[in-house]
Amino acid sequence: MDIQNTQSQMRKGVLEFCILSIIRQGEVYPSDLVDRMKAANLHILEGTLYPLLTRLKNAELLTYRWVESNSGPPRKYFVMTEKGLAFYSELERTWKELADAVQVLTQPATPPATEN
């Protein structure tokens, strides 16, 4: 079995939640998303990020605005919509349930108490 493939699949499973978590904190430029993810040791390539942002925008979970730049073309800054905030709340609830379940299952079993 290939551990790298399994690790990659686990990261992909939380990618959307992590991206939305960052955007939920405030308007963000895509390269800042890449930097934040990298700082958290969850590396993402722009070739992966941009299609994800487009899909989230098309689902009306995100919107964006153009901001003029002094050093190049205008920049697209993403922000969550009301629909996106509601979706995020559901994802957050699901994540907590999943994390709790994994926590329970990965802890050593406690032997049953014996009667004296």
Tab-separated table of N, CA, C and O in Angstrom:
chain	number	residue	atom	x	y	z
A	1	MET	N	0.853	-1.191	0.000
A	1	MET	CA	0.000	0.000	0.000
A	1	MET	C	0.892	1.244	0.000
A	1	MET	O	1.914	1.285	0.664
A	2	ASP	N	0.462	2.266	-0.703
A	2	ASP	CA	1.246	3.490	-0.867
A	2	ASP	C	0.812	4.531	0.164
A	2	ASP	O	-0.266	5.117	0.050
A	3	ILE	N	1.671	4.779	1.167
A	3	ILE	CA	1.343	5.729	2.233
A	3	ILE	C	1.165	7.147	1.688
A	3	ILE	O	0.298	7.890	2.145
A	4	GLN	N	1.954	7.522	0.699
A	4	GLN	CA	1.841	8.872	0.142
A	4	GLN	C	0.485	9.101	-0.505
A	4	GLN	O	-0.078	10.183	-0.395
A	5	ASN	N	-0.045	8.093	-1.160
A	5	ASN	CA	-1.366	8.213	-1.764
A	5	ASN	C	-2.431	8.387	-0.679
A	5	ASN	O	-3.320	9.227	-0.808
A	6	THR	N	-2.337	7.601	0.371
A	6	THR	CA	-3.297	7.707	1.470
A	6	THR	C	-3.213	9.085	2.124
A	6	THR	O	-4.235	9.713	2.403
A	7	GLN	N	-2.000	9.562	2.358
A	7	GLN	CA	-1.819	10.895	2.947
A	7	GLN	C	-2.402	11.972	2.041
A	7	GLN	O	-3.065	12.903	2.513
A	8	SER	N	-2.176	11.843	0.743
A	8	SER	CA	-2.698	12.811	-0.219
A	8	SER	C	-4.226	12.824	-0.197
A	8	SER	O	-4.850	13.898	-0.223
A	9	GLN	N	-4.837	11.656	-0.142
A	9	GLN	CA	-6.297	11.572	-0.108
A	9	GLN	C	-6.855	12.195	1.173
A	9	GLN	O	-7.902	12.859	1.138
A	10	MET	N	-6.163	11.999	2.288
A	10	MET	CA	-6.616	12.605	3.542
A	10	MET	C	-6.567	14.129	3.444
A	10	MET	O	-7.500	14.822	3.861
A	11	ARG	N	-5.504	14.668	2.863
A	11	ARG	CA	-5.376	16.120	2.706
A	11	ARG	C	-6.455	16.669	1.782
A	11	ARG	O	-7.048	17.709	2.053
A	12	LYS	N	-6.706	15.970	0.678
A	12	LYS	CA	-7.738	16.406	-0.261
A	12	LYS	C	-9.104	16.459	0.412
A	12	LYS	O	-9.920	17.317	0.093
A	13	GLY	N	-9.324	15.546	1.345
A	13	GLY	CA	-10.608	15.491	2.032
A	13	GLY	C	-10.898	16.707	2.895
A	13	GLY	O	-12.054	17.045	3.130
A	14	VAL	N	-9.860	17.378	3.357
A	14	VAL	CA	-10.064	18.547	4.225
A	14	VAL	C	-9.734	19.870	3.518
A	14	VAL	O	-9.908	20.935	4.107
A	15	LEU	N	-9.292	19.786	2.279
A	15	LEU	CA	-8.854	20.979	1.557
A	15	LEU	C	-9.928	22.058	1.467
A	15	LEU	O	-9.693	23.216	1.813
A	16	GLU	N	-11.120	21.696	1.024
A	16	GLU	CA	-12.196	22.671	0.853
A	16	GLU	C	-12.548	23.327	2.191
A	16	GLU	O	-12.731	24.536	2.267
A	17	PHE	N	-12.624	22.513	3.243
A	17	PHE	CA	-12.937	23.043	4.566
A	17	PHE	C	-11.865	24.031	5.023
A	17	PHE	O	-12.181	25.103	5.544
A	18	CYS	N	-10.596	23.697	4.794
A	18	CYS	CA	-9.504	24.595	5.198
A	18	CYS	C	-9.527	25.904	4.413
A	18	CYS	O	-9.365	26.983	4.992
A	19	ILE	N	-9.747	25.813	3.113
A	19	ILE	CA	-9.816	27.024	2.276
A	19	ILE	C	-10.972	27.912	2.737
A	19	ILE	O	-10.806	29.125	2.919
A	20	LEU	N	-12.124	27.318	2.945
A	20	LEU	CA	-13.274	28.106	3.402
A	20	LEU	C	-13.032	28.681	4.797
A	20	LEU	O	-13.478	29.793	5.092
A	21	SER	N	-12.315	27.964	5.634
A	21	SER	CA	-12.002	28.466	6.978
A	21	SER	C	-11.175	29.742	6.907
A	21	SER	O	-11.406	30.691	7.666
A	22	ILE	N	-10.234	29.773	5.981
A	22	ILE	CA	-9.399	30.969	5.818
A	22	ILE	C	-10.242	32.120	5.274
A	22	ILE	O	-10.199	33.237	5.788
A	23	ILE	N	-11.029	31.855	4.240
A	23	ILE	CA	-11.827	32.915	3.619
A	23	ILE	C	-12.883	33.434	4.586
A	23	ILE	O	-13.203	34.622	4.589
A	24	ARG	N	-13.388	32.566	5.436
A	24	ARG	CA	-14.395	32.979	6.426
A	24	ARG	C	-13.855	34.072	7.353
A	24	ARG	O	-14.598	34.910	7.842
A	25	GLN	N	-12.554	34.090	7.556
A	25	GLN	CA	-11.928	35.074	8.446
A	25	GLN	C	-11.832	36.456	7.812
A	25	GLN	O	-11.584	37.434	8.510
A	26	GLY	N	-12.032	36.539	6.506
A	26	GLY	CA	-11.993	37.833	5.833
A	26	GLY	C	-11.544	37.700	4.398
A	26	GLY	O	-11.027	36.669	3.972
A	27	GLU	N	-11.758	38.751	3.657
A	27	GLU	CA	-11.426	38.799	2.237
A	27	GLU	C	-9.967	38.367	2.022
A	27	GLU	O	-9.084	38.768	2.770
A	28	VAL	N	-9.739	37.569	0.982
A	28	VAL	CA	-8.393	37.035	0.786
A	28	VAL	C	-8.039	36.914	-0.700
A	28	VAL	O	-8.889	36.633	-1.532
A	29	TYR	N	-6.781	37.150	-0.970
A	29	TYR	CA	-6.211	37.018	-2.309
A	29	TYR	C	-5.665	35.587	-2.431
A	29	TYR	O	-5.100	35.055	-1.476
A	30	PRO	N	-5.826	34.931	-3.582
A	30	PRO	CA	-5.425	33.529	-3.703
A	30	PRO	C	-3.989	33.213	-3.284
A	30	PRO	O	-3.749	32.194	-2.632
A	31	SER	N	-3.027	34.062	-3.606
A	31	SER	CA	-1.652	33.741	-3.195
A	31	SER	C	-1.510	33.785	-1.672
A	31	SER	O	-0.689	33.074	-1.100
A	32	ASP	N	-2.346	34.588	-1.007
A	32	ASP	CA	-2.347	34.588	0.455
A	32	ASP	C	-2.897	33.274	0.995
A	32	ASP	O	-2.443	32.774	2.033
A	33	LEU	N	-3.877	32.698	0.290
A	33	LEU	CA	-4.398	31.375	0.663
A	33	LEU	C	-3.283	30.334	0.577
A	33	LEU	O	-3.116	29.514	1.490
A	34	VAL	N	-2.529	30.370	-0.517
A	34	VAL	CA	-1.420	29.429	-0.697
A	34	VAL	C	-0.422	29.589	0.443
A	34	VAL	O	0.022	28.595	1.026
A	35	ASP	N	-0.090	30.829	0.788
A	35	ASP	CA	0.869	31.086	1.876
A	35	ASP	C	0.346	30.586	3.216
A	35	ASP	O	1.095	29.984	3.993
A	36	ARG	N	-0.928	30.837	3.509
A	36	ARG	CA	-1.514	30.385	4.779
A	36	ARG	C	-1.531	28.870	4.870
A	36	ARG	O	-1.241	28.291	5.913
A	37	MET	N	-1.885	28.230	3.762
A	37	MET	CA	-1.906	26.769	3.738
A	37	MET	C	-0.485	26.216	3.921
A	37	MET	O	-0.278	25.276	4.685
A	38	LYS	N	0.470	26.828	3.254
A	38	LYS	CA	1.865	26.387	3.361
A	38	LYS	C	2.363	26.548	4.793
A	38	LYS	O	3.029	25.663	5.330
A	39	ALA	N	2.018	27.660	5.425
A	39	ALA	CA	2.430	27.909	6.810
A	39	ALA	C	1.860	26.859	7.764
A	39	ALA	O	2.453	26.547	8.798
A	40	ALA	N	0.701	26.305	7.403
A	40	ALA	CA	0.072	25.263	8.217
A	40	ALA	C	0.530	23.865	7.786
A	40	ALA	O	0.014	22.868	8.273
A	41	ASN	N	1.509	23.813	6.875
A	41	ASN	CA	2.049	22.559	6.357
A	41	ASN	C	1.020	21.775	5.537
A	41	ASN	O	1.046	20.548	5.517
A	42	LEU	N	0.101	22.482	4.900
A	42	LEU	CA	-0.851	21.898	3.957
A	42	LEU	C	-0.608	22.572	2.607
A	42	LEU	O	-1.279	23.530	2.247
A	43	HIS	N	0.380	22.082	1.914
A	43	HIS	CA	0.785	22.698	0.652
A	43	HIS	C	-0.281	22.488	-0.423
A	43	HIS	O	-0.851	21.415	-0.546
A	44	ILE	N	-0.540	23.557	-1.175
A	44	ILE	CA	-1.505	23.511	-2.268
A	44	ILE	C	-0.923	24.291	-3.441
A	44	ILE	O	-0.326	25.358	-3.257
A	45	LEU	N	-1.081	23.739	-4.615
A	45	LEU	CA	-0.602	24.411	-5.818
A	45	LEU	C	-1.702	25.311	-6.364
A	45	LEU	O	-2.885	25.023	-6.200
A	46	GLU	N	-1.283	26.399	-7.018
A	46	GLU	CA	-2.278	27.301	-7.607
A	46	GLU	C	-3.137	26.577	-8.631
A	46	GLU	O	-4.311	26.894	-8.796
A	47	GLY	N	-2.561	25.569	-9.296
A	47	GLY	CA	-3.310	24.784	-10.274
A	47	GLY	C	-4.424	23.967	-9.634
A	47	GLY	O	-5.356	23.552	-10.307
A	48	THR	N	-4.329	23.734	-8.346
A	48	THR	CA	-5.389	23.060	-7.591
A	48	THR	C	-6.346	24.088	-7.004
A	48	THR	O	-7.557	23.891	-6.990
A	49	LEU	N	-5.792	25.200	-6.534
A	49	LEU	CA	-6.583	26.215	-5.845
A	49	LEU	C	-7.577	26.925	-6.757
A	49	LEU	O	-8.752	27.057	-6.406
A	50	TYR	N	-7.132	27.374	-7.919
A	50	TYR	CA	-8.005	28.181	-8.774
A	50	TYR	C	-9.255	27.438	-9.236
A	50	TYR	O	-10.351	27.998	-9.182
A	51	PRO	N	-9.143	26.169	-9.652
A	51	PRO	CA	-10.381	25.447	-10.002
A	51	PRO	C	-11.317	25.280	-8.797
A	51	PRO	O	-12.540	25.356	-8.944
A	52	LEU	N	-10.746	25.091	-7.611
A	52	LEU	CA	-11.561	24.972	-6.402
A	52	LEU	C	-12.284	26.284	-6.119
A	52	LEU	O	-13.486	26.291	-5.836
A	53	LEU	N	-11.585	27.404	-6.214
A	53	LEU	CA	-12.218	28.710	-5.988
A	53	LEU	C	-13.322	28.963	-7.016
A	53	LEU	O	-14.389	29.478	-6.667
A	54	THR	N	-13.068	28.589	-8.254
A	54	THR	CA	-14.079	28.768	-9.300
A	54	THR	C	-15.311	27.924	-9.004
A	54	THR	O	-16.450	28.394	-9.137
A	55	ARG	N	-15.099	26.689	-8.582
A	55	ARG	CA	-16.230	25.814	-8.248
A	55	ARG	C	-17.029	26.380	-7.081
A	55	ARG	O	-18.263	26.395	-7.100
A	56	LEU	N	-16.348	26.897	-6.061
A	56	LEU	CA	-17.038	27.481	-4.902
A	56	LEU	C	-17.784	28.753	-5.289
A	56	LEU	O	-18.875	29.017	-4.790
A	57	LYS	N	-17.197	29.537	-6.193
A	57	LYS	CA	-17.865	30.748	-6.680
A	57	LYS	C	-19.101	30.378	-7.498
A	57	LYS	O	-20.170	30.960	-7.319
A	58	ASN	N	-18.975	29.382	-8.367
A	58	ASN	CA	-20.103	28.951	-9.192
A	58	ASN	C	-21.227	28.363	-8.348
A	58	ASN	O	-22.395	28.431	-8.747
A	59	ALA	N	-20.881	27.821	-7.191
A	59	ALA	CA	-21.895	27.291	-6.265
A	59	ALA	C	-22.474	28.403	-5.392
A	59	ALA	O	-23.273	28.135	-4.497
A	60	GLU	N	-22.031	29.641	-5.634
A	60	GLU	CA	-22.489	30.837	-4.908
A	60	GLU	C	-22.107	30.821	-3.432
A	60	GLU	O	-22.753	31.444	-2.596
A	61	LEU	N	-21.014	30.110	-3.113
A	61	LEU	CA	-20.504	30.103	-1.740
A	61	LEU	C	-19.493	31.223	-1.539
A	61	LEU	O	-19.265	31.662	-0.412
A	62	LEU	N	-18.896	31.665	-2.638
A	62	LEU	CA	-17.928	32.764	-2.615
A	62	LEU	C	-18.316	33.804	-3.644
A	62	LEU	O	-19.000	33.507	-4.622
A	63	THR	N	-17.834	34.995	-3.401
A	63	THR	CA	-17.897	36.041	-4.411
A	63	THR	C	-16.534	36.722	-4.390
A	63	THR	O	-15.693	36.411	-3.542
A	64	TYR	N	-16.303	37.622	-5.299
A	64	TYR	CA	-15.008	38.300	-5.334
A	64	TYR	C	-15.184	39.724	-5.808
A	64	TYR	O	-16.232	40.097	-6.325
A	65	ARG	N	-14.137	40.486	-5.587
A	65	ARG	CA	-14.094	41.841	-6.127
A	65	ARG	C	-12.700	42.082	-6.678
A	65	ARG	O	-11.722	41.508	-6.195
A	66	TRP	N	-12.648	42.892	-7.701
A	66	TRP	CA	-11.375	43.248	-8.315
A	66	TRP	C	-10.794	44.450	-7.593
A	66	TRP	O	-11.506	45.407	-7.291
A	67	VAL	N	-9.497	44.401	-7.335
A	67	VAL	CA	-8.790	45.513	-6.702
A	67	VAL	C	-7.607	45.866	-7.581
A	67	VAL	O	-6.807	44.991	-7.938
A	68	GLU	N	-7.503	47.153	-7.939
A	68	GLU	CA	-6.380	47.603	-8.761
A	68	GLU	C	-5.080	47.380	-8.002
A	68	GLU	O	-5.018	47.511	-6.779
A	69	SER	N	-4.031	47.042	-8.744
A	69	SER	CA	-2.719	46.785	-8.155
A	69	SER	C	-1.705	47.776	-8.703
A	69	SER	O	-1.748	48.122	-9.885
A	70	ASN	N	-0.792	48.227	-7.853
A	70	ASN	CA	0.265	49.129	-8.294
A	70	ASN	C	1.362	48.372	-9.043
A	70	ASN	O	2.173	48.977	-9.725
A	71	SER	N	1.391	47.053	-8.876
A	71	SER	CA	2.487	46.278	-9.458
A	71	SER	C	1.985	45.180	-10.381
A	71	SER	O	2.433	44.050	-10.305
A	72	GLY	N	1.036	45.509	-11.250
A	72	GLY	CA	0.567	44.502	-12.188
A	72	GLY	C	-0.918	44.597	-12.429
A	72	GLY	O	-1.545	45.633	-12.170
A	73	PRO	N	-1.486	43.505	-12.893
A	73	PRO	CA	-2.920	43.507	-13.209
A	73	PRO	C	-3.778	43.573	-11.951
A	73	PRO	O	-3.282	43.352	-10.834
A	74	PRO	N	-5.055	43.878	-12.095
A	74	PRO	CA	-5.945	43.906	-10.928
A	74	PRO	C	-5.966	42.540	-10.243
A	74	PRO	O	-5.729	41.513	-10.866
A	75	ARG	N	-6.238	42.569	-8.960
A	75	ARG	CA	-6.269	41.339	-8.167
A	75	ARG	C	-7.700	40.996	-7.785
A	75	ARG	O	-8.498	41.870	-7.488
A	76	LYS	N	-7.974	39.703	-7.757
A	76	LYS	CA	-9.290	39.195	-7.393
A	76	LYS	C	-9.242	38.762	-5.924
A	76	LYS	O	-8.487	37.870	-5.563
A	77	TYR	N	-10.050	39.415	-5.085
A	77	TYR	CA	-10.132	39.076	-3.666
A	77	TYR	C	-11.453	38.364	-3.398
A	77	TYR	O	-12.507	38.851	-3.782
A	78	PHE	N	-11.353	37.216	-2.729
A	78	PHE	CA	-12.524	36.383	-2.463
A	78	PHE	C	-13.067	36.611	-1.063
A	78	PHE	O	-12.316	36.849	-0.119
A	79	VAL	N	-14.395	36.509	-0.958
A	79	VAL	CA	-15.085	36.633	0.316
A	79	VAL	C	-16.262	35.660	0.298
A	79	VAL	O	-16.782	35.319	-0.765
A	80	MET	N	-16.672	35.223	1.479
A	80	MET	CA	-17.781	34.275	1.579
A	80	MET	C	-19.118	34.983	1.472
A	80	MET	O	-19.284	36.094	1.964
A	81	THR	N	-20.065	34.329	0.819
A	81	THR	CA	-21.433	34.838	0.726
A	81	THR	C	-22.232	34.329	1.934
A	81	THR	O	-21.744	33.498	2.709
A	82	GLU	N	-23.461	34.797	2.065
A	82	GLU	CA	-24.332	34.280	3.135
A	82	GLU	C	-24.550	32.775	2.954
A	82	GLU	O	-24.525	32.018	3.925
A	83	LYS	N	-24.762	32.369	1.710
A	83	LYS	CA	-24.927	30.941	1.421
A	83	LYS	C	-23.653	30.181	1.806
A	83	LYS	O	-23.714	29.072	2.337
A	84	GLY	N	-22.509	30.778	1.547
A	84	GLY	CA	-21.231	30.168	1.904
A	84	GLY	C	-21.068	30.035	3.407
A	84	GLY	O	-20.547	29.028	3.899
A	85	LEU	N	-21.500	31.046	4.157
A	85	LEU	CA	-21.412	30.988	5.616
A	85	LEU	C	-22.287	29.872	6.178
A	85	LEU	O	-21.885	29.148	7.095
A	86	ALA	N	-23.479	29.701	5.600
A	86	ALA	CA	-24.366	28.615	6.041
A	86	ALA	C	-23.748	27.260	5.703
A	86	ALA	O	-23.763	26.331	6.523
A	87	PHE	N	-23.188	27.145	4.507
A	87	PHE	CA	-22.525	25.914	4.089
A	87	PHE	C	-21.355	25.614	5.012
A	87	PHE	O	-21.153	24.470	5.441
A	88	TYR	N	-20.587	26.640	5.333
A	88	TYR	CA	-19.435	26.474	6.218
A	88	TYR	C	-19.869	25.976	7.600
A	88	TYR	O	-19.216	25.104	8.182
A	89	SER	N	-20.955	26.498	8.107
A	89	SER	CA	-21.453	26.058	9.420
A	89	SER	C	-21.740	24.562	9.412
A	89	SER	O	-21.433	23.857	10.383
A	90	GLU	N	-22.330	24.072	8.329
A	90	GLU	CA	-22.597	22.641	8.201
A	90	GLU	C	-21.300	21.844	8.110
A	90	GLU	O	-21.169	20.781	8.717
A	91	LEU	N	-20.347	22.358	7.329
A	91	LEU	CA	-19.053	21.688	7.224
A	91	LEU	C	-18.355	21.639	8.582
A	91	LEU	O	-17.752	20.620	8.937
A	92	GLU	N	-18.437	22.733	9.319
A	92	GLU	CA	-17.795	22.800	10.628
A	92	GLU	C	-18.411	21.771	11.590
A	92	GLU	O	-17.700	21.076	12.313
A	93	ARG	N	-19.739	21.651	11.557
A	93	ARG	CA	-20.417	20.674	12.402
A	93	ARG	C	-19.979	19.258	12.015
A	93	ARG	O	-19.659	18.430	12.863
A	94	THR	N	-19.931	19.010	10.721
A	94	THR	CA	-19.517	17.697	10.231
A	94	THR	C	-18.072	17.404	10.633
A	94	THR	O	-17.739	16.289	11.050
A	95	TRP	N	-17.201	18.399	10.498
A	95	TRP	CA	-15.801	18.225	10.866
A	95	TRP	C	-15.676	17.873	12.347
A	95	TRP	O	-14.917	16.960	12.715
A	96	LYS	N	-16.396	18.577	13.200
A	96	LYS	CA	-16.315	18.298	14.638
A	96	LYS	C	-16.789	16.887	14.950
A	96	LYS	O	-16.161	16.183	15.756
A	97	GLU	N	-17.879	16.464	14.320
A	97	GLU	CA	-18.365	15.090	14.526
A	97	GLU	C	-17.323	14.078	14.066
A	97	GLU	O	-17.059	13.090	14.758
A	98	LEU	N	-16.741	14.314	12.909
A	98	LEU	CA	-15.743	13.410	12.360
A	98	LEU	C	-14.489	13.372	13.235
A	98	LEU	O	-13.969	12.301	13.552
A	99	ALA	N	-14.010	14.557	13.630
A	99	ALA	CA	-12.810	14.622	14.468
A	99	ALA	C	-13.038	13.925	15.811
A	99	ALA	O	-12.160	13.212	16.309
A	100	ASP	N	-14.216	14.115	16.400
A	100	ASP	CA	-14.541	13.437	17.666
A	100	ASP	C	-14.552	11.923	17.481
A	100	ASP	O	-14.023	11.181	18.317
A	101	ALA	N	-15.152	11.453	16.402
A	101	ALA	CA	-15.218	10.021	16.140
A	101	ALA	C	-13.823	9.435	15.936
A	101	ALA	O	-13.493	8.373	16.491
A	102	VAL	N	-12.992	10.130	15.176
A	102	VAL	CA	-11.624	9.663	14.944
A	102	VAL	C	-10.850	9.650	16.257
A	102	VAL	O	-10.107	8.706	16.545
A	103	GLN	N	-11.041	10.669	17.066
A	103	GLN	CA	-10.371	10.740	18.370
A	103	GLN	C	-10.735	9.530	19.225
A	103	GLN	O	-9.873	8.899	19.816
A	104	VAL	N	-12.004	9.184	19.273
A	104	VAL	CA	-12.456	8.030	20.055
A	104	VAL	C	-11.838	6.746	19.515
A	104	VAL	O	-11.346	5.907	20.277
A	105	LEU	N	-11.854	6.599	18.207
A	105	LEU	CA	-11.393	5.349	17.597
A	105	LEU	C	-9.882	5.165	17.630
A	105	LEU	O	-9.395	4.037	17.570
A	106	THR	N	-9.137	6.262	17.713
A	106	THR	CA	-7.676	6.142	17.688
A	106	THR	C	-7.058	6.093	19.073
A	106	THR	O	-5.847	5.930	19.190
A	107	GLN	N	-7.859	6.225	20.106
A	107	GLN	CA	-7.355	6.116	21.473
A	107	GLN	C	-7.307	4.652	21.878
A	107	GLN	O	-8.175	3.868	21.483
A	108	PRO	N	-6.316	4.285	22.697
A	108	PRO	CA	-6.267	2.903	23.159
A	108	PRO	C	-7.548	2.554	23.929
A	108	PRO	O	-8.102	3.390	24.643
A	109	ALA	N	-7.980	1.342	23.711
A	109	ALA	CA	-9.202	0.870	24.409
A	109	ALA	C	-8.908	0.785	25.898
A	109	ALA	O	-7.845	0.362	26.322
A	110	THR	N	-9.875	1.189	26.689
A	110	THR	CA	-9.774	1.101	28.135
A	110	THR	C	-10.361	-0.233	28.569
A	110	THR	O	-11.508	-0.536	28.218
A	111	PRO	N	-9.573	-1.024	29.302
A	111	PRO	CA	-10.138	-2.308	29.711
A	111	PRO	C	-11.318	-2.085	30.656
A	111	PRO	O	-11.361	-1.102	31.399
A	112	PRO	N	-12.304	-2.986	30.603
A	112	PRO	CA	-13.459	-2.830	31.486
A	112	PRO	C	-13.049	-2.933	32.949
A	112	PRO	O	-12.101	-3.641	33.282
A	113	ALA	N	-13.756	-2.203	33.784
A	113	ALA	CA	-13.467	-2.242	35.226
A	113	ALA	C	-13.829	-3.626	35.758
A	113	ALA	O	-14.816	-4.223	35.362
A	114	THR	N	-12.986	-4.107	36.643
A	114	THR	CA	-13.254	-5.415	37.247
A	114	THR	C	-13.834	-5.226	38.629
A	114	THR	O	-13.508	-4.273	39.333
A	115	GLU	N	-14.684	-6.173	38.993
A	115	GLU	CA	-15.284	-6.103	40.318
A	115	GLU	C	-14.386	-6.829	41.315
A	115	GLU	O	-13.789	-7.842	41.004
A	116	ASN	N	-14.295	-6.310	42.514
A	116	ASN	CA	-13.473	-6.945	43.556
A	116	ASN	C	-14.292	-7.804	44.430
A	116	ASN	O	-15.279	-7.747	44.886
